[in-house]
Short mmCIF file of C-alpha atoms and ligand atoms in Angstrom, two decimals:
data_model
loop_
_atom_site.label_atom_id
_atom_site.label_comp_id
_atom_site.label_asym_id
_atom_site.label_seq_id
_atom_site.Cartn_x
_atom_site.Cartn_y
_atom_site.Cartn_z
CA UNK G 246 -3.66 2.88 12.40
CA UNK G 247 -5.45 -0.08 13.57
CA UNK G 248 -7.32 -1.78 10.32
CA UNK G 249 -10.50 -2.52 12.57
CA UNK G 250 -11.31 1.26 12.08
CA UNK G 251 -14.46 2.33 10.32
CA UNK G 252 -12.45 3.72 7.87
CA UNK G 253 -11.66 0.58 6.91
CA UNK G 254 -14.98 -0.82 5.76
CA UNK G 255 -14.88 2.07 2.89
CA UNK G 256 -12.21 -0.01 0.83
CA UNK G 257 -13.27 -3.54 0.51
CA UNK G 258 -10.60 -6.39 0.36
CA UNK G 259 -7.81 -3.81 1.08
CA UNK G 260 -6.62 -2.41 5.08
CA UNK G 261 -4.63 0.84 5.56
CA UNK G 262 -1.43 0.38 6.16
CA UNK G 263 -0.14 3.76 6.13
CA UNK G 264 -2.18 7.35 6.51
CA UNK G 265 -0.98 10.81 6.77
CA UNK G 266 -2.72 14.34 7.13
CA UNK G 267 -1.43 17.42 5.65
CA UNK G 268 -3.67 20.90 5.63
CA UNK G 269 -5.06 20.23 2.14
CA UNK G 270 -4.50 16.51 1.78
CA UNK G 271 -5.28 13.33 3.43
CA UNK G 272 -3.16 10.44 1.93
CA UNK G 273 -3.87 6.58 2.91
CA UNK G 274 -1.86 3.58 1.53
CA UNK G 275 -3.87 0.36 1.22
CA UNK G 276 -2.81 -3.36 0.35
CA UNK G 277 -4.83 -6.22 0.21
CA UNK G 278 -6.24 -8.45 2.95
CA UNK G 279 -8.14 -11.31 1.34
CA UNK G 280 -7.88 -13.30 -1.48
CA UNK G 281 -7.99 -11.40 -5.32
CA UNK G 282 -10.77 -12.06 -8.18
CA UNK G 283 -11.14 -12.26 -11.71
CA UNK G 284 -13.22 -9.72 -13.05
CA UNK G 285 -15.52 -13.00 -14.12
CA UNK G 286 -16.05 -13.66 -10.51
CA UNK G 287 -13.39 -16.65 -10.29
CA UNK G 288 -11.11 -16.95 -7.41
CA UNK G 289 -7.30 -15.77 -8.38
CA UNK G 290 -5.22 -19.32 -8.59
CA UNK G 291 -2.12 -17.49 -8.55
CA UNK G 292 -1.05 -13.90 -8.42
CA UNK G 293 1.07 -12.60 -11.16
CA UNK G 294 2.57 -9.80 -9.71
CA UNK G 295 2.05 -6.34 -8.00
CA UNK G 296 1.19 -2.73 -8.92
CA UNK G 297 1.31 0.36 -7.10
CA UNK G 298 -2.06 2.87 -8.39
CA UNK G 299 -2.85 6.49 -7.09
CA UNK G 300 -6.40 6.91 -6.69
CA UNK G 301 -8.37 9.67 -6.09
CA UNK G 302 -11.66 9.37 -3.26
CA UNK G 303 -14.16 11.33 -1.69
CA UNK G 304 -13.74 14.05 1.07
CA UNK G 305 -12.95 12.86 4.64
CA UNK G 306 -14.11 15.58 6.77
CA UNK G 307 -13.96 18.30 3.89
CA UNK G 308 -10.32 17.18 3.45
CA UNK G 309 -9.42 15.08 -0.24
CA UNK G 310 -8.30 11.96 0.08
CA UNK G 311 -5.28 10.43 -2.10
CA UNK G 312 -5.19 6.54 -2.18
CA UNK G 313 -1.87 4.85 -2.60
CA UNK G 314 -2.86 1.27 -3.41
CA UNK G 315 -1.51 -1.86 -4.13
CA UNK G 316 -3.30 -3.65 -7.05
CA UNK G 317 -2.33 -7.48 -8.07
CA UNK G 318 -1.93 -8.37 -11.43
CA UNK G 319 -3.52 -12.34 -11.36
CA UNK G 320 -3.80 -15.78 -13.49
CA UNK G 321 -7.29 -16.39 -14.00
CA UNK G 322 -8.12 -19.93 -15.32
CA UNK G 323 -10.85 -18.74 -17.76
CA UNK G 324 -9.29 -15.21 -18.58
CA UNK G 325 -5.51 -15.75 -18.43
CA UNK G 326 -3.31 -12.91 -16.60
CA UNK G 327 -5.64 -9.98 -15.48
CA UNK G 328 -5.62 -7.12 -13.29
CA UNK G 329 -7.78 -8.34 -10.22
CA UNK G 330 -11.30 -6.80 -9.97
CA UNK G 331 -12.18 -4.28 -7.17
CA UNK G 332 -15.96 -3.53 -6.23
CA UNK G 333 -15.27 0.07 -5.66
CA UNK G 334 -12.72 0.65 -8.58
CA UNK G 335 -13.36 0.68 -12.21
CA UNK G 336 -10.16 -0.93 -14.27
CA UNK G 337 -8.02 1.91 -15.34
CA UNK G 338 -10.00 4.62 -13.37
CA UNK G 339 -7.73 7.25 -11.15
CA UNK G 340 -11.17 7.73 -8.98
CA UNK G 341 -12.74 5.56 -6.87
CA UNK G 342 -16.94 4.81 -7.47
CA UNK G 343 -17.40 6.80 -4.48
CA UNK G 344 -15.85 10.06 -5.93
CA UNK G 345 -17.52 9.54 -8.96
CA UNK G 346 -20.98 9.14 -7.59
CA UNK G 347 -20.27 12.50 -5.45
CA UNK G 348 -19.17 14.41 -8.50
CA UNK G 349 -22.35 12.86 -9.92
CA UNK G 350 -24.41 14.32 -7.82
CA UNK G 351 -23.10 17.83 -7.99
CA UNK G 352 -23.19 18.23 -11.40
CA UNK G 353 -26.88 19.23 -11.64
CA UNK G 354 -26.01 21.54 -8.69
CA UNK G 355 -22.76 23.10 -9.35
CA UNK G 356 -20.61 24.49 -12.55
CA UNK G 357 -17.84 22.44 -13.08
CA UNK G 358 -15.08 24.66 -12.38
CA UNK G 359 -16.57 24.76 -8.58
CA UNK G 360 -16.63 21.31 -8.63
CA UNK G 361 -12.91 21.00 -9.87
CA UNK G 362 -11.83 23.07 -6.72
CA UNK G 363 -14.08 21.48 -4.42
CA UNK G 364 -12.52 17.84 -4.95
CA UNK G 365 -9.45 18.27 -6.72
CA UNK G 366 -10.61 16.66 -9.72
CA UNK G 367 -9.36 17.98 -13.40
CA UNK G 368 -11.84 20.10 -15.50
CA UNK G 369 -11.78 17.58 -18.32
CA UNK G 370 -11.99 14.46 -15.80
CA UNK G 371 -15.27 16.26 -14.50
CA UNK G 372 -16.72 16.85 -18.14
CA UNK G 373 -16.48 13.11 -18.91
CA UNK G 374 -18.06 12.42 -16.02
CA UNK G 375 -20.72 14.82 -16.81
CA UNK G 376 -21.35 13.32 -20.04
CA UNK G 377 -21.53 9.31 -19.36
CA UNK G 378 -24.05 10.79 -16.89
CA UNK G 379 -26.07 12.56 -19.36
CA UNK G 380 -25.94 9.70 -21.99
CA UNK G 381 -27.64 7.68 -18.69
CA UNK G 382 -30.05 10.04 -17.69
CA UNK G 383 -31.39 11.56 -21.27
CA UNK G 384 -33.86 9.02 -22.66
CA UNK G 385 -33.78 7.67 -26.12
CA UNK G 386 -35.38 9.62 -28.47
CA UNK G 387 -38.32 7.85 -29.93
CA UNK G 388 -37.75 8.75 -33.67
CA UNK G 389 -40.99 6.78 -35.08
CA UNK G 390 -43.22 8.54 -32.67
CA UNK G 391 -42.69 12.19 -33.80
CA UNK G 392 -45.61 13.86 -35.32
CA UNK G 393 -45.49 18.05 -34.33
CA UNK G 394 -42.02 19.84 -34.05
CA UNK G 395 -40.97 23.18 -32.73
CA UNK G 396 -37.86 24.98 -34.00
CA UNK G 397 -36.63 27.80 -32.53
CA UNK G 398 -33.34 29.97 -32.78
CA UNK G 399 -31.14 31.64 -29.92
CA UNK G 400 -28.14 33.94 -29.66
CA UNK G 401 -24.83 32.11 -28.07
CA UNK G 402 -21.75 34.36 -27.26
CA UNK G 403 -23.72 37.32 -26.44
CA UNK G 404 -25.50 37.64 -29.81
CA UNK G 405 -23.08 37.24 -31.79
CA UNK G 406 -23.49 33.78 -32.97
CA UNK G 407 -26.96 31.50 -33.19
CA UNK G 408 -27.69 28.23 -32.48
CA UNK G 409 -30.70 26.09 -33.16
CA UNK G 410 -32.98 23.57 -30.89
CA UNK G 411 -35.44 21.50 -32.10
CA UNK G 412 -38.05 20.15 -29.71
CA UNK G 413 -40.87 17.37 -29.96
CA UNK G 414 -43.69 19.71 -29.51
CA UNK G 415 -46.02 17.18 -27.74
CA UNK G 416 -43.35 16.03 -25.09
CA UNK G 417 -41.08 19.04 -24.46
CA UNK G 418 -38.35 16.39 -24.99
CA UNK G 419 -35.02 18.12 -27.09
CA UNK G 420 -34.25 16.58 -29.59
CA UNK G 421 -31.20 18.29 -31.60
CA UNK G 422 -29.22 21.19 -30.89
CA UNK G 423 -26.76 22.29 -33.35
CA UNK G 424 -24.88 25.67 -33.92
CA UNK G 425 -26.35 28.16 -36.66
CA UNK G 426 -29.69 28.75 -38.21
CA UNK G 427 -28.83 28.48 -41.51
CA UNK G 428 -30.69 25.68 -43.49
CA UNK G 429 -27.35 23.52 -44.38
CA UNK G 430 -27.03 24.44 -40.04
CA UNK G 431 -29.96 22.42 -39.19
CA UNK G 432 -29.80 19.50 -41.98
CA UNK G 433 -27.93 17.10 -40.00
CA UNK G 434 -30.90 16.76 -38.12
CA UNK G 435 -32.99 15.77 -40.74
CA UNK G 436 -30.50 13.06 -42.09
CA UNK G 437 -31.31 11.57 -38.29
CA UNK G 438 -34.67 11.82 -38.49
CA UNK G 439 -34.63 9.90 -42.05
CA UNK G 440 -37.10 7.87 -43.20
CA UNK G 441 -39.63 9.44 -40.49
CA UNK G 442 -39.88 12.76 -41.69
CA UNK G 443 -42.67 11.58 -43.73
CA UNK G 444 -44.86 11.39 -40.13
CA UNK G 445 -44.36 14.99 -39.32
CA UNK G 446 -47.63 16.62 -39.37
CA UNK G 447 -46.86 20.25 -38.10
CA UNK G 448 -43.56 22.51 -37.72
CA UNK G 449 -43.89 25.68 -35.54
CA UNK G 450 -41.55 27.83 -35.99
CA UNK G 451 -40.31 32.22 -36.29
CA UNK G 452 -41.62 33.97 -39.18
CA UNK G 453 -38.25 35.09 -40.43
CA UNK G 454 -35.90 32.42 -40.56
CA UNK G 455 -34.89 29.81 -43.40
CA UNK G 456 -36.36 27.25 -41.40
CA UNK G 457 -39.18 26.15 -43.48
CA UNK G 458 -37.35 25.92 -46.53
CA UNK G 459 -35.70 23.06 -45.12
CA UNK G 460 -38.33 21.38 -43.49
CA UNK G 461 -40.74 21.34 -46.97
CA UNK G 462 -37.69 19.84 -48.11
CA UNK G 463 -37.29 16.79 -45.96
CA UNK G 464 -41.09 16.84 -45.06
CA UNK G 465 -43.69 15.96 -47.33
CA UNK G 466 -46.94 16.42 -45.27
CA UNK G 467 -45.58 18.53 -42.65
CA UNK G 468 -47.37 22.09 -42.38
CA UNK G 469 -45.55 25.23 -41.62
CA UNK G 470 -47.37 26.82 -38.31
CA UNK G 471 -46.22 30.23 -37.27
CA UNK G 472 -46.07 30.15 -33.50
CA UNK G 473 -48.03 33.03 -31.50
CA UNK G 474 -45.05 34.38 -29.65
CA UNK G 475 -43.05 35.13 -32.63
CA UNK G 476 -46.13 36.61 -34.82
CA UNK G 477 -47.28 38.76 -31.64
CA UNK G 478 -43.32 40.23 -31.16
CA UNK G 479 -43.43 40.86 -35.25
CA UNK G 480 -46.63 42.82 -35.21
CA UNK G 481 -45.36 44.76 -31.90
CA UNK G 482 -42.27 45.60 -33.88
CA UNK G 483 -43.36 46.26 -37.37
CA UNK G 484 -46.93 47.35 -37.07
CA UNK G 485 -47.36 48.81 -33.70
CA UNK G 486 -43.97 50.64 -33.31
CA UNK G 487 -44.71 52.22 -36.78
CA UNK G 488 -48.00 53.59 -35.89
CA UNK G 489 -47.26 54.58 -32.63
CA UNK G 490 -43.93 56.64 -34.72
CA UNK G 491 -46.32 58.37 -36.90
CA UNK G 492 -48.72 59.53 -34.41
CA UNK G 493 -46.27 60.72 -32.21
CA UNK G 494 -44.22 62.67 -35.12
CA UNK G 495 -48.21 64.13 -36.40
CA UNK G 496 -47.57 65.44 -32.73
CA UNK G 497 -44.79 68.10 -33.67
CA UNK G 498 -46.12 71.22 -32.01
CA UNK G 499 -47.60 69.44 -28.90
CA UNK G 500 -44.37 68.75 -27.67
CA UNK G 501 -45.83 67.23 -24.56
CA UNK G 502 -48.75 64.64 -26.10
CA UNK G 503 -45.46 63.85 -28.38
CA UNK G 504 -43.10 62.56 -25.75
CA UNK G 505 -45.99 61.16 -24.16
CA UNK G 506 -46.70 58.98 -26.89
CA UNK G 507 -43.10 58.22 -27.83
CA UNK G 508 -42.93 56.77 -24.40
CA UNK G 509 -45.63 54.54 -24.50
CA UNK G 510 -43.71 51.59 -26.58
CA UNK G 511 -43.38 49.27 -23.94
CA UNK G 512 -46.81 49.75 -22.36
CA UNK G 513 -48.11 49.20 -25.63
CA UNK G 514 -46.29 46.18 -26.66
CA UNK G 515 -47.11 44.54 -23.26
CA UNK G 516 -49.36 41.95 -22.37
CA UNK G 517 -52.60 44.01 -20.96
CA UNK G 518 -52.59 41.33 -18.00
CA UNK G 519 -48.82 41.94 -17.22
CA UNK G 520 -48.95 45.91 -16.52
CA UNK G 521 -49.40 47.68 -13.20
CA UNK G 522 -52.27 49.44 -12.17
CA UNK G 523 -50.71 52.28 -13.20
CA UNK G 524 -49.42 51.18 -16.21
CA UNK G 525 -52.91 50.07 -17.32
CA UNK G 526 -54.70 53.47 -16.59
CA UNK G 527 -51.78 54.75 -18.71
CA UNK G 528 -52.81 52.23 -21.84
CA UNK G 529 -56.28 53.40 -21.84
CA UNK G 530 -55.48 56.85 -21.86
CA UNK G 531 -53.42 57.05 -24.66
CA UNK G 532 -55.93 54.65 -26.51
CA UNK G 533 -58.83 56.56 -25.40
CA UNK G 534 -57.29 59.41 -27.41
CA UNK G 535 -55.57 58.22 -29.91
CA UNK G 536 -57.83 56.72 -32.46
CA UNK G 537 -55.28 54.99 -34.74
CA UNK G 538 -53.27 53.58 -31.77
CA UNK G 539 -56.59 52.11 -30.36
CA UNK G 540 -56.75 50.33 -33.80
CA UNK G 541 -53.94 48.56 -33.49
CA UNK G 542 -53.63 48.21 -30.23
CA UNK G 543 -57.48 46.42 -30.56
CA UNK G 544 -55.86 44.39 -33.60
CA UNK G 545 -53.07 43.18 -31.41
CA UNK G 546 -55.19 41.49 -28.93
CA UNK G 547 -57.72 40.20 -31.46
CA UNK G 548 -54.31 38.49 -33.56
CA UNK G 549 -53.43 36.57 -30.56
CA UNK G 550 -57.21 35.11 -30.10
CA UNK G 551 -56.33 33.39 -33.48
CA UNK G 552 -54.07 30.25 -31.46
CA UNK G 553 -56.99 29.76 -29.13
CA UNK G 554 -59.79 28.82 -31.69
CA UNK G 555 -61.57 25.75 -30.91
CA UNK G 556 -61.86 24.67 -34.37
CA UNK G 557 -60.33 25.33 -37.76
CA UNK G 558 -64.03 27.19 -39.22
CA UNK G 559 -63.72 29.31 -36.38
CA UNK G 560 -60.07 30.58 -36.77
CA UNK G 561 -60.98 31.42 -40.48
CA UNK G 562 -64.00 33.06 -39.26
CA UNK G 563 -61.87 34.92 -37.13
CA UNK G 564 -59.12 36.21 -39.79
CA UNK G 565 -61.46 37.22 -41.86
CA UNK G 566 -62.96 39.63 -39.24
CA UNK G 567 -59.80 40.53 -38.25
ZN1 ZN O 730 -11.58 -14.68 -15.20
#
């Protein structure tokens, strides 16, 4: 192959000297064609001797690309004997920037096993990859800024194991993720936030979890705020389901008005605004004659007008109606 090619221009310093196609693997052998470089950007006096490196590049054509390549091993002035510097290959790396950058790219696209068969690259080699990118891309987090937190549990493994995420709640930004929801679980993350836990103002968090042990703990003036989603769910599921129980088992020789109203969980633990016309017409039957369910179906709505106060005199004014 001629080295005036296009190709050529893909692999500074070095021309192909050898290149072979099989189905599933294109394989080029370079060797240098100009003068080598220290890594400190002086010219190579004298070159020490030679190396032979397999390298891994992008696709050609949808077909990976093996690099045999001859590396030289040079006496730098400055830097003494050195392994010459390469624009488009890191020291010690088996992939080329190239690859990397492409495997960069797909990461927020892609799982990494698909990525793995789509350029040959090993699992692990990906994952590194993956995180140098995300230790790049994630921003610092700006410990002495933090004033309102939200912590919040979820199931891993398909509920049989928790883990924890803690989130500035002004920013969105994560800021610690850590398996468990224990209160040892999430203490590493108040060792990092150290000295500044004294700024936290406000914690939101689920009724039922150790979490505010641990933040009264570490956080002097912080305030323990119950967050709407989790106190709405909790009502559904200990007030609403228990009413809705009893009226429907008061119901024992109407065997019809009984299933009816056994059936009505979900339409009653819904958000008005997400049912169906149909569904809706159903609600305000059963609360037109059920008394007790239109009690705390009305207390249900009124609980959730609490988080939407304008003021602090008017959310107490609220409760106490409530
Ligand atoms: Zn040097």
């Amino acid at each position: 192959m001629p080295n005036n090619t296009f190709l050529s221009s893909f692999w500074k310093g070095f021309q192909i000297v050898k290149s072979h196609k099989t189905d599933s693997l294109i394989s080029i052998t370079l060797k240098p064609d100009s003068p080598a470089f220290c890594s400190c950007g002086r010219l190579s006096e004298f070159t020490h001797d030679t190396q032979w490196r397999t390298i891994k590049d992008a696709m050609i054509l949808g077909a990976p690309v093996e690099l045999l390549i001859q590396t030289r091993r040079i006496t730098c002035s400055l830097c003494g004997t050195k392994t010459e510097a390469i624009s488009w290959l890191k020291p010690y790396s088996r992939l080329t920037n190239r690859l990397i950058e492409y495997i960069e790219q797909l990461l927020p696209l892609l799982p990494i096993k698909h990525i793995s068969e789509l350029t040959g690259v090993h699992w692990h080699t990906i994952k590194n990859i993956d995180k140098q990118r995300l230790k790049r891309v994630i921003p610092d987090i700006p410990w002495d800024k933090l004033r309102q937190l939200v912590m919040d549990e979820f199931a891993i493994f398909k509920g049989h194991r928790y883990a924890t995420v803690i989130a500035d709640a002004q920013t969105h930004q994560v800021l610690w993720i850590g398996l468990g929801r224990s209160r040892t679980d999430i203490r590493p993350f108040f060792e990092e936030l150290g000295e500044h836990a004294e700024n936290i103002e406000a914690v939101a968090m689920d009724m039922n979890t150790a979490f505010d042990l641990e933040v009264k703990a570490h956080c002097p003036n912080a305030r323990i705020v119950y967050d709407l989603f989790h106190v709405v769910a909790k009502y559904g599921r200990e007030v609403m389901d228990r009413v809705r129980v009893d009226q429907a088992n008061q119901l024992k020789e109407d065997k019809k008005a009984r299933r009816w109203i056994k059936r009505s969980r979900w339409i009653l633990l819904k958000n008005r605004d997400n049912l169906d016309a149909n569904q809706q017409s159903y609600l305000d039957e059963i609360l037109s004659v059920n008394h007790d369910l239109m009690v705390t179906h009305l207390l249900g709505e009124q609980l959730k007008e609490l988080w939407y106060c304008d003021s602090e005199t008017q959310a107490i004014e609220l409760w106490d109606v409530w």
